[in-house]
Coordinates of C-alpha atoms and ligand atoms in Angstrom, one line a residue:
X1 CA 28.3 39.5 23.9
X2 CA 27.2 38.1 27.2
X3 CA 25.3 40.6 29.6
X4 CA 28.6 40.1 31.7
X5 CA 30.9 41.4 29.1
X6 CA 28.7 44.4 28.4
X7 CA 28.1 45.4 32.0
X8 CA 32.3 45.4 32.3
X9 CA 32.5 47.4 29.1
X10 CA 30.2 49.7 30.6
X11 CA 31.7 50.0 33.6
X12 CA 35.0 50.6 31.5
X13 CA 33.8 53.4 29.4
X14 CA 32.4 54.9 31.9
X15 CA 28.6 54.8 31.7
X16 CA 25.5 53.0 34.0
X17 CA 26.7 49.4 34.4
X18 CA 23.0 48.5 33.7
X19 CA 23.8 45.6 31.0
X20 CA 21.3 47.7 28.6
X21 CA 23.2 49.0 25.5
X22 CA 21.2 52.1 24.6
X23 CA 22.0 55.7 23.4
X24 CA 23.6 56.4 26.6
X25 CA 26.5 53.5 26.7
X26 CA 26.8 54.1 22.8
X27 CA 27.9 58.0 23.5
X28 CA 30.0 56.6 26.1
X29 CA 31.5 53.9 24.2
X30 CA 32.2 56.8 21.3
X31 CA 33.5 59.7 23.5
X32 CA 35.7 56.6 24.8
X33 CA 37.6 55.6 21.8
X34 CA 37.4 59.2 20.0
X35 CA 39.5 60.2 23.1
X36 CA 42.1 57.6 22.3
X37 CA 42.9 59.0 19.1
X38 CA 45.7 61.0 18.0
X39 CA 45.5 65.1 17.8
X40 CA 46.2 65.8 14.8
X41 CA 43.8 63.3 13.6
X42 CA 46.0 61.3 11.3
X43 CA 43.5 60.6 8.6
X44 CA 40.1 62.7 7.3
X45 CA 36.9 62.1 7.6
X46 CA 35.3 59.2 4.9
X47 CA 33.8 62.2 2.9
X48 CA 37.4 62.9 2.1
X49 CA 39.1 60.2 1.5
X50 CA 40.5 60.9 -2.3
X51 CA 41.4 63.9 -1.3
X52 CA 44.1 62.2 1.0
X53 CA 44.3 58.8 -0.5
X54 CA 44.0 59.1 -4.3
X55 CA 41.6 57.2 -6.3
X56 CA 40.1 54.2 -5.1
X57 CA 41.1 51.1 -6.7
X58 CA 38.7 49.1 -10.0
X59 CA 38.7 45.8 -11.0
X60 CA 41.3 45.1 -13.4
X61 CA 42.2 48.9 -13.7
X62 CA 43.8 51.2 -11.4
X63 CA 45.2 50.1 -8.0
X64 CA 46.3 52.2 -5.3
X65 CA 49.5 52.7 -3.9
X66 CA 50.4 49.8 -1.3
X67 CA 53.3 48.3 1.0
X68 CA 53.5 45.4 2.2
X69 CA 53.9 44.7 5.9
X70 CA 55.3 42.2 7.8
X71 CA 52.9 41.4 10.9
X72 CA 53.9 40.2 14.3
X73 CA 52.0 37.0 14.8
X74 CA 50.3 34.9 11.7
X75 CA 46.6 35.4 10.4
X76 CA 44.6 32.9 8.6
X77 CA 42.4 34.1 5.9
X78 CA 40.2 31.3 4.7
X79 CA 42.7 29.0 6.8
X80 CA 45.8 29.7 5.1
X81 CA 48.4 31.7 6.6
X82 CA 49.7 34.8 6.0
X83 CA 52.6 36.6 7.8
X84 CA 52.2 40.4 5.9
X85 CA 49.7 42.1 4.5
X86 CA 48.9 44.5 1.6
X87 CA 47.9 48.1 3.0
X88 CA 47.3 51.5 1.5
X89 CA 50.8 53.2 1.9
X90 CA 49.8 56.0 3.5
X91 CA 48.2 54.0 6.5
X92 CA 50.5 51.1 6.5
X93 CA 53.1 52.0 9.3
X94 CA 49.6 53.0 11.3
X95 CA 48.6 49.5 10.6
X96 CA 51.6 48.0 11.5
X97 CA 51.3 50.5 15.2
X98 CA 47.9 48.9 15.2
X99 CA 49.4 45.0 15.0
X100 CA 52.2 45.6 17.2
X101 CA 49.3 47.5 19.9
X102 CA 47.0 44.0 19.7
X103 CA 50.2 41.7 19.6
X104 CA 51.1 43.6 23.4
X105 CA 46.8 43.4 24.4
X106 CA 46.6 39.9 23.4
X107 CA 49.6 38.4 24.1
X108 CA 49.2 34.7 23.6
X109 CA 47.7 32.7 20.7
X110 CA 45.0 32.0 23.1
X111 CA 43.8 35.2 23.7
X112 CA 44.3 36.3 20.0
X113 CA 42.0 33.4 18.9
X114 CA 39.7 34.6 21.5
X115 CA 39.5 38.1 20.4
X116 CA 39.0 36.9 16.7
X117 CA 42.3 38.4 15.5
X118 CA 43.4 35.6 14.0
X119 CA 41.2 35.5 11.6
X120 CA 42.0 38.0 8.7
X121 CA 38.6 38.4 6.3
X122 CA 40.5 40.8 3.7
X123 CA 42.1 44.1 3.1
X124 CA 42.0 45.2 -0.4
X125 CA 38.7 44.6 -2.9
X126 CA 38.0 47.6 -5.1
X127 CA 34.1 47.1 -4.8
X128 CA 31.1 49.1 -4.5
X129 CA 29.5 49.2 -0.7
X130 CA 27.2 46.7 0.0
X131 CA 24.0 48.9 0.1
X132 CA 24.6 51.5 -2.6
X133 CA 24.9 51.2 -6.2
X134 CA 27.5 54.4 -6.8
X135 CA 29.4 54.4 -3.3
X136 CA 33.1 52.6 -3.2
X137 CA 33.5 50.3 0.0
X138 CA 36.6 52.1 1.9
X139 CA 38.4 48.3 1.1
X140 CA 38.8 50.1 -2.7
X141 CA 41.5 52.8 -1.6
X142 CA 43.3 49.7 1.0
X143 CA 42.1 51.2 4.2
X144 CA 39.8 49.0 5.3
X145 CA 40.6 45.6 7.8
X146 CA 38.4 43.0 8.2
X147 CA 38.8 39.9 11.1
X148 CA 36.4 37.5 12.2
X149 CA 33.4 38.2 9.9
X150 CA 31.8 35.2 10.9
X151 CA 31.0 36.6 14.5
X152 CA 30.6 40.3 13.7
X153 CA 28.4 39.8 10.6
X154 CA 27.7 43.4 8.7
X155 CA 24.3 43.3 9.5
X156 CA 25.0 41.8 13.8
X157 CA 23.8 44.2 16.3
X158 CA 27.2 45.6 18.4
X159 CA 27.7 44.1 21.0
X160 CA 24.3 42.9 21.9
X161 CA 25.2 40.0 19.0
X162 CA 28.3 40.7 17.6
X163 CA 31.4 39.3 19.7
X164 CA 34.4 41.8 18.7
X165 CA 36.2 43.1 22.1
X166 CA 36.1 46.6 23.1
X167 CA 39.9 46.2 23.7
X168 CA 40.5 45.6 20.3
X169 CA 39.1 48.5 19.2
X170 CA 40.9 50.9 21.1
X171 CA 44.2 49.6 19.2
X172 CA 42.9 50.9 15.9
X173 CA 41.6 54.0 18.0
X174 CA 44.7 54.5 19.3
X175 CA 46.3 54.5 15.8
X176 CA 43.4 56.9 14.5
X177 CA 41.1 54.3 13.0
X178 CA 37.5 54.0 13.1
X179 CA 35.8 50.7 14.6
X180 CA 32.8 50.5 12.8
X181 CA 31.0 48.5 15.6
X182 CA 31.1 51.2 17.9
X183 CA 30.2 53.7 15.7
X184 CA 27.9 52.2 13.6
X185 CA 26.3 49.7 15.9
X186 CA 26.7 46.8 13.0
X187 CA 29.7 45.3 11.3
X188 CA 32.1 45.2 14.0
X189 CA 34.6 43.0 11.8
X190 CA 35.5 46.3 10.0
X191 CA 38.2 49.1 11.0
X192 CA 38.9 52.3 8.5
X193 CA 41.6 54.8 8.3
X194 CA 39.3 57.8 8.5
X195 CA 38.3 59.8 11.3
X196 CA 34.8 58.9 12.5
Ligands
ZN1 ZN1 35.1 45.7 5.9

């Protein structure tokens, strides 16, 4: 992001408008979106996720139960489009809320192409996270949404590199779902059902 675009997000979450993302503006940003979500918390914490969810999903065994939904404008994921997606069932009419939230935010095609929203980079693929050998990415169980990976790279610095809005973020907070970006300062292409 543009020292611009951090000094209005700063100025948005409430913090020193001093274009330098430190510890500071990445409390802020946190205590920002945590406040968004729902009470209840609608989901757990990633510790527990089989708890709520069930098993996590293997290659060419066991996949978890999913619904399609129908989105409100058309993704591309590796240019094709798609209209609906696959989604764990118990956090698919949040992810609809969540579409039908960044459908109102960004309203034109414009705008959506802006905010890298039109470009889906996958839902379910049972797989082990990229840095562990025994962990299961949160894509296994279906509960994990990837868009615009090629701007918001799992290893780009939020937001001093990566480019995914603040505003889209607070849809999935306002739904209950974790931005990693903001939380984890990398890997901003990727939002979870779990609490942070
Ligand atoms: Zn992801």
């Amino acid at each position: 992001m543009t020292r611009d675009k951090i000094i209005a997000m700063q100025t948005k979450i409430g913090t020193t408008p001093d274009g330098f993302w430190g510890p500071q503006s990445i409390a802020a940003c946190q205590r920002y979106l945590r406040q968004m979500m729902p009470t209840p918390h609608p989901f757990p914490p990633q510790a527990n996720v089989t708890q709520f969810y069930g098993p996590h999903g293997v290659p060419n065994g066991y996949t978890p139960p999913m619904r399609t939904i129908q989105l409100p404008f058309t993704v591309y994921f590796e240019n094709s489009p798609k209209r609906s997606l696959r989604v764990h069932e118990r956090c698919a009419d949040s992810l609809l809320r969540v579409f039908n939230r960044l459908a109102q935010a960004f309203p034109t095609t414009e705008e959506r192409r802006a905010a890298g929203i039109l470009t889906f980079d996958g839902l379910y693929n049972p797989r082990l996270m990229r840095n562990s050998s025994t962990a299961w990415s949160m894509h296994s169980w279906a509960i994990a949404i990837d868009f615009d990976a090629a701007r918001n790279g799992n290893q780009t610095h939020w937001p001093t590199r990566a480019v995914m809005p603040l505003e889209v973020m607070e849809c999935f907070a306002a739904e209950g779902w974790t931005p990693a970006g903001a939380f984890w300062g990398r890997d901003a292409m990727h939002f979870q059902a779990t609490a942070p």
